[in-house]
Short mmCIF file of C-alpha atoms in Angstrom, two decimals:
data_model
loop_
_atom_site.label_atom_id
_atom_site.label_comp_id
_atom_site.label_asym_id
_atom_site.label_seq_id
_atom_site.Cartn_x
_atom_site.Cartn_y
_atom_site.Cartn_z
CA MET A 1 -14.41 -176.28 -59.89
CA LYS A 2 -15.04 -180.08 -58.91
CA ASN A 3 -11.44 -180.05 -57.75
CA THR A 4 -11.74 -176.51 -55.57
CA SER A 5 -14.99 -178.08 -53.97
CA VAL A 6 -13.14 -181.16 -53.08
CA THR A 7 -10.07 -179.34 -51.76
CA THR A 8 -12.36 -177.17 -49.67
CA SER A 9 -14.26 -180.09 -48.39
CA ILE A 10 -11.17 -181.99 -47.40
CA THR A 11 -9.52 -178.80 -45.57
CA GLY A 12 -13.02 -178.18 -43.47
CA ALA A 13 -12.83 -181.56 -42.43
CA ILE A 14 -9.17 -181.36 -41.67
CA ALA A 15 -9.82 -178.38 -39.54
CA ASN A 16 -12.80 -180.09 -37.58
CA ILE A 17 -10.70 -183.04 -36.57
CA THR A 18 -8.07 -181.00 -35.38
CA SER A 19 -10.36 -178.89 -33.53
CA ALA A 20 -12.01 -181.72 -32.17
CA VAL A 21 -8.74 -183.23 -31.12
CA ALA A 22 -7.57 -180.02 -29.45
CA ALA A 23 -10.63 -179.57 -27.43
CA THR A 24 -10.20 -182.99 -26.47
CA LEU A 25 -6.71 -182.61 -24.95
CA THR A 26 -7.90 -179.33 -23.68
CA ASN A 27 -10.47 -181.02 -21.41
CA ALA A 28 -8.31 -183.60 -20.58
CA SER A 29 -5.64 -181.32 -19.09
CA GLU A 30 -8.87 -179.55 -17.27
CA LEU A 31 -10.33 -182.58 -15.83
CA ALA A 32 -7.42 -184.94 -15.58
CA VAL A 33 -6.68 -185.56 -11.69
CA PRO A 34 -4.59 -188.10 -10.61
CA VAL A 35 -6.80 -190.55 -8.63
CA CYS A 36 -5.16 -193.95 -8.70
CA ASP A 37 -4.21 -193.86 -4.97
CA PHE A 38 -3.73 -196.94 -3.00
CA VAL A 39 -5.34 -196.75 0.62
CA THR A 40 -3.96 -198.64 3.24
CA THR A 41 -6.15 -199.58 6.08
CA ASN A 42 -4.98 -201.10 9.22
CA PHE A 43 -7.11 -203.81 11.33
CA THR A 44 -6.35 -205.59 14.32
CA LEU A 45 -7.57 -209.17 14.55
CA GLY A 46 -6.74 -210.27 18.45
CA ASN A 47 -2.96 -209.69 18.68
CA VAL A 48 -2.14 -209.51 15.36
CA THR A 49 -2.26 -206.31 13.30
CA SER A 50 -2.54 -206.41 9.67
CA SER A 51 -3.01 -204.30 6.74
CA VAL A 52 -5.30 -204.14 3.69
CA THR A 53 -4.36 -202.10 0.39
CA SER A 54 -7.33 -201.23 -1.82
CA TYR A 55 -8.03 -199.14 -4.99
CA ASN A 56 -10.21 -199.33 -7.76
CA PRO A 57 -8.93 -200.31 -11.23
CA ALA A 58 -11.14 -198.11 -13.09
CA HIS A 59 -9.36 -195.06 -11.62
CA CYS A 60 -6.17 -195.76 -12.58
CA GLY A 61 -4.01 -195.77 -15.99
CA VAL A 62 -5.01 -193.90 -19.04
CA TYR A 63 -9.15 -194.77 -18.66
CA GLY A 64 -8.84 -193.34 -15.17
CA TYR A 65 -6.65 -190.35 -16.69
CA TYR A 66 -9.76 -189.43 -18.79
CA PRO A 67 -12.59 -191.78 -19.26
CA PRO A 68 -13.69 -190.24 -22.54
CA LEU A 69 -10.72 -191.97 -24.27
CA GLN A 70 -12.66 -195.05 -23.94
CA PRO A 71 -13.95 -195.45 -27.64
CA LEU A 72 -10.55 -194.68 -29.13
CA LEU A 73 -8.85 -197.04 -26.70
CA SER A 74 -11.31 -199.81 -27.64
CA PHE A 75 -10.76 -199.05 -31.47
CA ILE A 76 -7.19 -199.55 -30.70
CA LEU A 77 -7.39 -202.99 -29.20
CA VAL A 78 -10.15 -203.96 -31.89
CA PHE A 79 -7.78 -202.74 -34.41
CA MET A 80 -4.67 -204.70 -33.13
CA THR A 81 -6.68 -207.98 -32.59
CA VAL A 82 -7.88 -207.80 -36.23
CA TRP A 83 -4.55 -207.26 -37.51
CA SER A 84 -3.06 -210.04 -35.49
CA LEU A 85 -5.67 -212.74 -36.54
CA PHE A 86 -5.30 -211.35 -40.06
CA GLY A 87 -1.43 -211.30 -40.46
CA ASN A 88 -0.92 -214.37 -38.88
CA GLY A 89 -3.59 -216.27 -40.31
CA CYS A 90 -2.07 -215.28 -43.40
CA LEU A 91 1.25 -216.90 -42.34
CA LEU A 92 -0.70 -220.31 -41.25
CA TYR A 93 -2.78 -220.08 -44.65
CA LEU A 94 0.56 -219.92 -46.72
CA VAL A 95 2.34 -222.51 -44.71
CA ARG A 96 -0.46 -225.16 -45.28
CA THR A 97 -0.82 -224.48 -48.96
CA GLU A 98 2.24 -223.57 -50.76
CA LYS A 99 4.74 -226.53 -50.99
CA ASN A 100 7.94 -224.28 -50.53
CA MET A 101 7.02 -223.16 -47.23
CA ARG A 102 6.32 -226.89 -46.03
CA GLU A 103 9.89 -226.68 -44.78
CA PRO A 104 9.95 -228.70 -41.38
CA GLY A 105 11.27 -225.69 -39.32
CA ASN A 106 8.08 -223.78 -40.26
CA ILE A 107 6.27 -225.78 -37.65
CA LEU A 108 8.03 -223.81 -35.04
CA LEU A 109 6.89 -220.65 -36.96
CA CYS A 110 3.28 -221.82 -37.13
CA ALA A 111 3.54 -222.61 -33.36
CA LEU A 112 4.69 -218.93 -32.78
CA ALA A 113 1.66 -217.57 -34.71
CA LEU A 114 -0.99 -219.21 -32.93
CA THR A 115 0.77 -218.26 -29.56
CA ASP A 116 0.45 -214.64 -30.95
CA ILE A 117 -3.25 -215.28 -31.64
CA THR A 118 -3.62 -216.59 -28.17
CA GLN A 119 -2.02 -213.76 -26.29
CA ILE A 120 -4.33 -211.26 -28.43
CA LEU A 121 -7.18 -212.88 -27.51
CA VAL A 122 -6.55 -213.40 -24.22
CA TYR A 123 -5.87 -209.75 -23.54
CA ALA A 124 -7.94 -207.67 -26.18
CA PRO A 125 -11.48 -208.73 -25.89
CA THR A 126 -11.43 -208.66 -22.12
CA THR A 127 -9.90 -205.73 -22.05
CA VAL A 128 -12.45 -204.02 -24.53
CA ASP A 129 -15.11 -205.23 -22.12
CA SER A 130 -13.90 -203.60 -18.88
CA LEU A 131 -13.49 -200.18 -20.95
CA VAL A 132 -16.88 -200.46 -22.00
CA HIS A 133 -18.50 -201.44 -18.73
CA GLY A 134 -16.10 -199.34 -16.67
CA GLU A 135 -14.96 -202.58 -14.32
CA ILE A 136 -13.15 -205.55 -14.14
CA PRO A 137 -14.48 -208.73 -15.57
CA GLY A 138 -13.97 -210.56 -12.33
CA GLU A 139 -11.70 -212.45 -9.88
CA GLY A 140 -11.84 -215.83 -11.34
CA TRP A 141 -10.93 -214.53 -14.81
CA CYS A 142 -8.03 -212.65 -13.38
CA ARG A 143 -6.60 -215.58 -12.04
CA ILE A 144 -6.50 -217.38 -15.24
CA GLN A 145 -5.06 -214.32 -17.08
CA ALA A 146 -2.04 -214.16 -14.05
CA PHE A 147 -1.56 -217.79 -15.26
CA ILE A 148 -1.92 -217.66 -19.04
CA ASP A 149 0.11 -214.64 -20.12
CA PRO A 150 3.26 -215.23 -18.28
CA PHE A 151 2.85 -218.81 -19.97
CA LEU A 152 2.93 -217.06 -23.38
CA GLY A 153 5.17 -214.69 -23.15
CA THR A 154 7.88 -217.60 -22.18
CA LEU A 155 6.80 -219.84 -24.83
CA THR A 156 7.10 -217.19 -27.53
CA VAL A 157 10.71 -216.69 -25.85
CA TYR A 158 11.62 -220.08 -25.90
CA LEU A 159 10.00 -220.83 -29.45
CA GLN A 160 11.88 -217.91 -31.12
CA ALA A 161 15.06 -219.47 -29.63
CA SER A 162 14.34 -222.77 -31.26
CA LEU A 163 13.95 -220.97 -34.39
CA TRP A 164 17.33 -219.63 -34.08
CA ILE A 165 18.92 -223.08 -33.44
CA CYS A 166 17.00 -224.93 -36.47
CA ARG A 167 18.25 -221.62 -38.86
CA TYR A 168 21.93 -222.29 -37.60
CA ILE A 169 21.45 -225.96 -38.31
CA HIS A 170 20.23 -225.36 -41.63
CA ILE A 171 22.90 -223.27 -42.54
CA ALA A 172 26.09 -224.97 -40.64
CA PHE A 173 25.01 -228.29 -41.67
CA PRO A 174 22.85 -228.35 -44.83
CA PHE A 175 23.34 -231.87 -45.59
CA ASP A 176 22.31 -233.10 -42.16
CA TYR A 177 19.54 -230.88 -41.96
CA ALA A 178 16.96 -233.18 -43.05
CA SER A 179 17.89 -236.12 -40.68
CA MET A 180 18.36 -233.97 -37.94
CA ILE A 181 14.98 -231.45 -37.91
CA THR A 182 12.50 -234.27 -38.36
CA LYS A 183 8.67 -233.67 -37.65
CA ARG A 184 8.99 -236.01 -34.68
CA ARG A 185 12.05 -233.93 -33.02
CA LEU A 186 10.23 -230.74 -33.66
CA ALA A 187 7.02 -231.74 -32.00
CA LEU A 188 9.51 -232.94 -29.21
CA ILE A 189 11.17 -229.39 -29.26
CA VAL A 190 7.63 -227.75 -29.01
CA ALA A 191 6.82 -229.75 -26.14
CA ILE A 192 9.61 -228.84 -24.30
CA CYS A 193 8.93 -225.10 -24.71
CA VAL A 194 5.45 -225.42 -23.40
CA LEU A 195 6.95 -227.07 -20.35
CA ILE A 196 9.36 -224.33 -19.62
CA ALA A 197 7.01 -221.80 -20.14
CA LEU A 198 4.74 -223.76 -17.42
CA THR A 199 7.39 -223.77 -14.93
CA ALA A 200 6.83 -220.23 -13.28
CA PRO A 201 3.05 -220.51 -12.97
CA LEU A 202 2.90 -224.19 -11.96
CA ILE A 203 5.41 -223.72 -9.19
CA GLY A 204 3.18 -220.40 -7.95
CA VAL A 205 0.09 -222.81 -7.88
CA ALA A 206 1.87 -225.61 -6.11
CA ARG A 207 3.48 -223.16 -3.45
CA ALA A 208 0.39 -220.85 -2.93
CA GLY A 209 -2.38 -223.28 -3.84
CA THR A 210 -3.83 -220.59 -6.23
CA VAL A 211 -2.58 -218.01 -8.76
CA GLN A 212 -1.49 -215.10 -6.98
CA SER A 213 -1.53 -211.82 -8.92
CA TRP A 214 1.03 -208.92 -9.11
CA THR A 215 -1.41 -206.80 -6.55
CA VAL A 216 -0.51 -209.48 -3.68
CA ASP A 217 3.01 -207.66 -3.39
CA GLU A 218 0.83 -204.43 -2.50
CA SER A 219 -1.03 -205.89 0.35
CA SER A 220 -1.01 -208.48 2.95
CA VAL A 221 -4.31 -210.29 1.42
CA ASP A 222 -4.83 -211.92 -1.58
CA ILE A 223 -6.54 -209.45 -3.99
CA ALA A 224 -7.01 -210.52 -7.70
CA GLN A 225 -7.32 -207.77 -9.88
CA PRO A 226 -5.05 -205.74 -12.35
CA ILE A 227 -3.70 -202.52 -11.77
CA SER A 228 -5.65 -200.53 -14.25
CA LEU A 229 -8.34 -201.67 -16.73
CA MET A 230 -5.98 -201.70 -19.59
CA MET A 231 -3.69 -204.02 -17.90
CA PRO A 232 -4.13 -207.48 -17.65
CA CYS A 233 -3.58 -209.47 -13.95
CA ILE A 234 -0.10 -210.48 -13.93
CA MET A 235 1.55 -213.13 -11.91
CA GLY A 236 2.71 -212.08 -8.50
CA GLY A 237 4.75 -213.65 -5.80
CA PRO A 238 8.49 -215.18 -5.73
CA GLU A 239 7.82 -216.63 -8.97
CA VAL A 240 8.07 -213.83 -10.81
CA PHE A 241 11.88 -213.82 -10.30
CA LEU A 242 11.91 -217.07 -11.77
CA PHE A 243 9.85 -216.04 -15.11
CA ILE A 244 12.25 -213.00 -15.31
CA VAL A 245 15.24 -215.40 -15.25
CA LEU A 246 13.60 -218.18 -17.72
CA ASN A 247 12.75 -215.50 -20.11
CA ILE A 248 16.43 -214.10 -20.00
CA VAL A 249 18.03 -217.26 -20.59
CA GLY A 250 15.73 -217.66 -23.64
CA VAL A 251 16.92 -214.56 -25.12
CA VAL A 252 20.62 -215.35 -24.47
CA ILE A 253 19.99 -218.80 -26.42
CA SER A 254 18.70 -216.66 -29.28
CA CYS A 255 21.87 -214.61 -29.14
CA VAL A 256 24.14 -217.26 -28.91
CA ALA A 257 22.55 -218.83 -32.11
CA ALA A 258 22.52 -215.82 -34.13
CA SER A 259 26.16 -215.07 -33.32
CA LEU A 260 26.95 -218.71 -34.68
CA ILE A 261 25.09 -217.79 -37.76
CA CYS A 262 27.13 -214.71 -38.11
CA LYS A 263 30.47 -216.44 -37.70
CA GLU A 264 29.17 -219.07 -40.15
CA VAL A 265 28.50 -216.52 -42.50
CA LEU A 266 31.56 -214.77 -42.40
CA ASP A 267 33.61 -217.98 -42.54
CA SER A 268 31.82 -219.18 -45.59
CA GLU A 269 31.89 -215.84 -47.33
CA ASN A 270 34.72 -216.88 -49.73
CA ARG A 271 33.04 -219.96 -50.51
CA ARG A 272 29.83 -218.30 -50.98
CA GLN A 273 31.26 -216.25 -53.87
CA GLU A 274 32.54 -219.52 -55.35
CA LEU A 275 29.07 -221.15 -55.72
CA THR A 276 27.29 -221.26 -58.76
CA GLY A 277 23.68 -222.18 -60.01
CA ILE A 278 20.99 -223.86 -57.37
CA ALA A 279 23.54 -223.72 -54.58
CA LYS A 280 24.35 -220.23 -54.62
CA ASP A 281 20.27 -219.55 -54.64
CA GLN A 282 19.86 -221.78 -52.06
CA MET A 283 22.57 -220.17 -50.00
CA GLU A 284 21.12 -217.14 -50.41
CA ASN A 285 17.65 -217.95 -49.33
CA LYS A 286 19.14 -219.56 -46.27
CA LEU A 287 20.67 -216.48 -45.33
CA LYS A 288 17.47 -214.17 -46.32
CA SER A 289 15.76 -216.51 -43.91
CA ALA A 290 17.97 -215.76 -41.35
CA LYS A 291 17.88 -212.11 -41.56
CA THR A 292 14.30 -212.03 -41.42
CA LEU A 293 14.19 -213.72 -38.11
CA ALA A 294 16.88 -211.45 -36.93
CA ILE A 295 14.46 -208.43 -37.63
CA MET A 296 11.44 -210.17 -36.34
CA THR A 297 13.60 -210.76 -32.96
CA GLY A 298 14.63 -207.45 -33.06
CA VAL A 299 11.40 -205.74 -33.45
CA GLN A 300 9.70 -207.93 -30.56
CA LEU A 301 12.80 -206.86 -27.83
CA ILE A 302 11.96 -203.32 -28.89
CA THR A 303 8.46 -203.69 -28.18
CA TRP A 304 9.10 -205.36 -25.03
CA PHE A 305 11.62 -203.30 -23.73
CA PRO A 306 9.48 -200.12 -22.51
CA VAL A 307 7.48 -202.67 -20.40
CA VAL A 308 10.49 -203.68 -18.52
CA ILE A 309 11.63 -200.60 -18.08
CA VAL A 310 8.45 -199.32 -16.43
CA GLY A 311 7.83 -202.26 -14.36
CA LEU A 312 11.72 -201.45 -12.96
CA LEU A 313 11.22 -197.86 -12.13
CA TRP A 314 7.84 -198.82 -10.75
CA LYS A 315 9.11 -201.54 -8.72
CA THR A 316 12.30 -198.99 -7.28
CA GLY A 317 9.93 -196.29 -6.76
CA GLY A 318 11.38 -194.35 -9.34
CA ILE A 319 7.58 -193.39 -10.43
CA THR A 320 4.43 -192.70 -8.68
CA SER A 321 1.83 -194.97 -8.90
CA ASP A 322 -0.32 -192.66 -10.87
CA MET A 323 2.59 -192.26 -13.14
CA GLY A 324 3.31 -195.98 -13.23
CA SER A 325 -0.36 -197.08 -14.02
CA VAL A 326 -0.55 -194.94 -16.84
CA LEU A 327 3.03 -195.62 -18.46
CA GLY A 328 2.17 -199.78 -17.61
CA ASP A 329 -0.73 -199.00 -20.14
CA VAL A 330 0.79 -197.58 -22.65
CA SER A 331 3.86 -199.98 -22.45
CA PHE A 332 1.99 -202.79 -22.11
CA VAL A 333 -0.02 -201.95 -25.28
CA VAL A 334 3.27 -201.32 -27.25
CA MET A 335 4.21 -204.82 -26.10
CA MET A 336 1.11 -206.45 -27.41
CA THR A 337 1.75 -205.16 -31.10
CA SER A 338 4.38 -207.79 -30.94
CA THR A 339 1.53 -210.12 -31.86
CA PHE A 340 1.44 -209.04 -35.37
CA THR A 341 4.62 -206.98 -35.82
CA ASP A 342 6.29 -210.53 -37.08
CA SER A 343 3.56 -210.66 -39.82
CA ILE A 344 4.64 -207.54 -40.74
CA VAL A 345 8.18 -208.44 -41.15
CA PHE A 346 7.12 -211.49 -43.44
CA ALA A 347 4.79 -208.94 -45.29
CA LYS A 348 7.89 -206.97 -46.11
CA ARG A 349 10.17 -210.07 -46.74
CA LYS A 350 8.15 -212.80 -48.06
CA ASN A 351 4.98 -210.48 -49.45
CA ILE A 352 2.98 -212.86 -47.17
CA TYR A 353 -0.33 -210.34 -46.82
CA ARG A 354 -0.34 -210.35 -50.87
CA ARG A 355 0.06 -214.05 -51.44
CA ALA A 356 -2.39 -214.94 -49.18
CA VAL A 357 -5.14 -212.84 -50.12
CA GLY A 358 -4.65 -213.40 -53.72
CA LYS A 359 -4.77 -217.50 -53.24
CA ILE A 360 -7.95 -216.95 -51.26
CA TYR A 361 -9.53 -214.46 -53.86
CA GLY A 362 -8.55 -216.63 -56.92
CA LYS A 363 -10.09 -219.59 -55.46
CA ILE A 364 -13.22 -217.82 -54.69
CA ARG A 365 -13.11 -216.55 -57.92
CA LYS A 366 -12.95 -220.14 -59.47
CA ARG A 367 -15.58 -221.54 -57.39
CA TYR A 368 -17.93 -218.59 -58.24
CA GLU A 369 -16.84 -219.40 -62.04
CA LEU A 370 -17.85 -223.01 -61.78
CA GLN A 371 -21.07 -222.23 -60.20
CA LYS A 372 -22.12 -220.10 -63.05
CA GLU A 373 -21.09 -222.12 -65.59
CA LEU A 374 -23.10 -224.90 -63.90
CA GLN A 375 -26.30 -222.73 -64.04
CA ASP A 376 -25.69 -221.76 -67.21
CA ILE A 377 -25.65 -225.29 -69.06
CA PRO A 378 -28.89 -225.87 -70.44
CA LEU A 379 -31.23 -228.73 -69.70
CA ARG A 380 -31.42 -231.24 -72.43
CA ASN A 381 -33.95 -234.18 -73.31
CA VAL A 382 -32.75 -237.63 -71.92
CA THR A 383 -33.85 -240.74 -74.03
CA VAL A 384 -34.33 -243.82 -72.18
CA ARG A 385 -34.23 -247.37 -73.97
CA ARG A 386 -36.06 -250.17 -72.72
CA TYR A 387 -34.11 -253.40 -72.41
CA PRO A 388 -35.76 -256.65 -72.36
CA GLY A 389 -35.93 -258.14 -68.74
CA ARG A 390 -35.54 -254.44 -66.93
CA GLN A 391 -37.79 -252.12 -65.50
CA THR A 392 -37.82 -248.39 -66.28
CA SER A 393 -38.00 -245.73 -63.58
CA THR A 394 -41.43 -244.39 -62.81
CA GLY A 395 -42.34 -240.67 -63.88
CA SER A 396 -43.14 -238.75 -66.60
CA LEU A 397 -40.06 -239.24 -68.05
CA ALA A 398 -40.01 -242.77 -68.02
CA ASP A 399 -43.39 -242.86 -69.46
CA SER A 400 -42.37 -240.61 -72.39
CA ALA A 401 -39.25 -242.53 -73.07
CA ALA A 402 -41.50 -246.13 -73.17
CA GLN A 403 -44.15 -244.22 -75.61
CA GLU A 404 -41.33 -242.82 -77.78
CA GLN A 405 -39.76 -246.37 -77.71
CA SER A 406 -43.17 -248.24 -78.32
CA ALA A 407 -43.54 -245.91 -81.13
CA ARG A 408 -40.40 -246.38 -82.85
CA PRO A 409 -40.75 -249.09 -85.55
CA VAL A 410 -38.92 -252.17 -85.04
CA LYS A 411 -35.97 -253.20 -87.37
CA ILE A 412 -35.72 -257.06 -87.76
CA ASN A 413 -32.52 -258.14 -88.91
CA ALA A 414 -31.72 -260.95 -91.36
CA PRO A 415 -30.82 -264.20 -89.72
CA GLY A 416 -27.10 -264.55 -88.86
CA SER A 417 -27.04 -260.85 -88.02
CA CYS A 418 -26.33 -259.25 -84.97
CA SER A 419 -28.67 -256.39 -83.27
CA PRO A 420 -27.87 -253.01 -82.52
CA LEU A 421 -28.22 -254.21 -78.85
CA GLU A 422 -26.03 -257.08 -79.13
#
């Protein structure tokens, strides 16, 4: 009977959820009205006629299509943020605490994890706030976002390219790897990646004197606001072309390094079969690391592909503004999943979630058990001896010890014998 009642309750809950979802979709289909229209107004100042294109981001995208979806959209973004912090945090913790993870090349992996955390923190909290209040945060934050987002995107691409080069050196030159990949050189590589990522945003600031957003292309005046509440402000102006070229170059570098690794693996296949013992295990670990990096790069390219397609269709007029804003929201959220997909790959290949949580739980348990043992230690009586020429500390304990010492009989030793204190 108990199992029957549980099954009935579960079935009823599923039926209620299904009905609620169906009702929501029905209401959405009835209320959905495309309202994301760019309104262009012409005005004349002296002999010059200009046009201004205005729109409300709250009326565009998924939120503008159906505002009651706001709780669901906010939950998705919060979930993505927590997962990114947890997954990348596990990776950083293991690299910090495990000796076998302190390989110099993992410095680039830590930099990539920190970049992913920064990306999700720049995007998600502000977007959730915009969804809750139904308005964008402000022009200042929009310009900051338009500067940081392309910088972090390019930095991610070049950090991955550096990882590929590092893995190639590890496999092709195993005996020279330690001398070639030092911590100082890795720090220099990270600095070069940062400078390359800053190139496009800094050129835009130097050219226009400010950070231009993508909406500038829609009007003749500088309007800093996103297309919709779920999309961040994106860099605009001619620097976008430089940003795209830099990212393509980074991807090409990764592909070339991956091809060289594949060639090296094929060339050394016969030698790898002849290896035995530790040498064979080391080669297997190197190839496993390269395969993990290949999966991570492939997943990231897949998550970036929808945004590229939607952007090209929108620029070429293949889709309308209403459809472009909705697809832009969905594709951008898909792209932001790349901030935690790396940790999922490492969790499947290296079990980083279980290892990190197990180590943290073990440390917390040891500390708790130590505190419990200290609390269970019984208090013991302390005997204080009085020595000639020394003063005892004040207090009840000193007084009681002095009384006990004075009450104790004094043993007189024979001449020539030593006292116990000597």
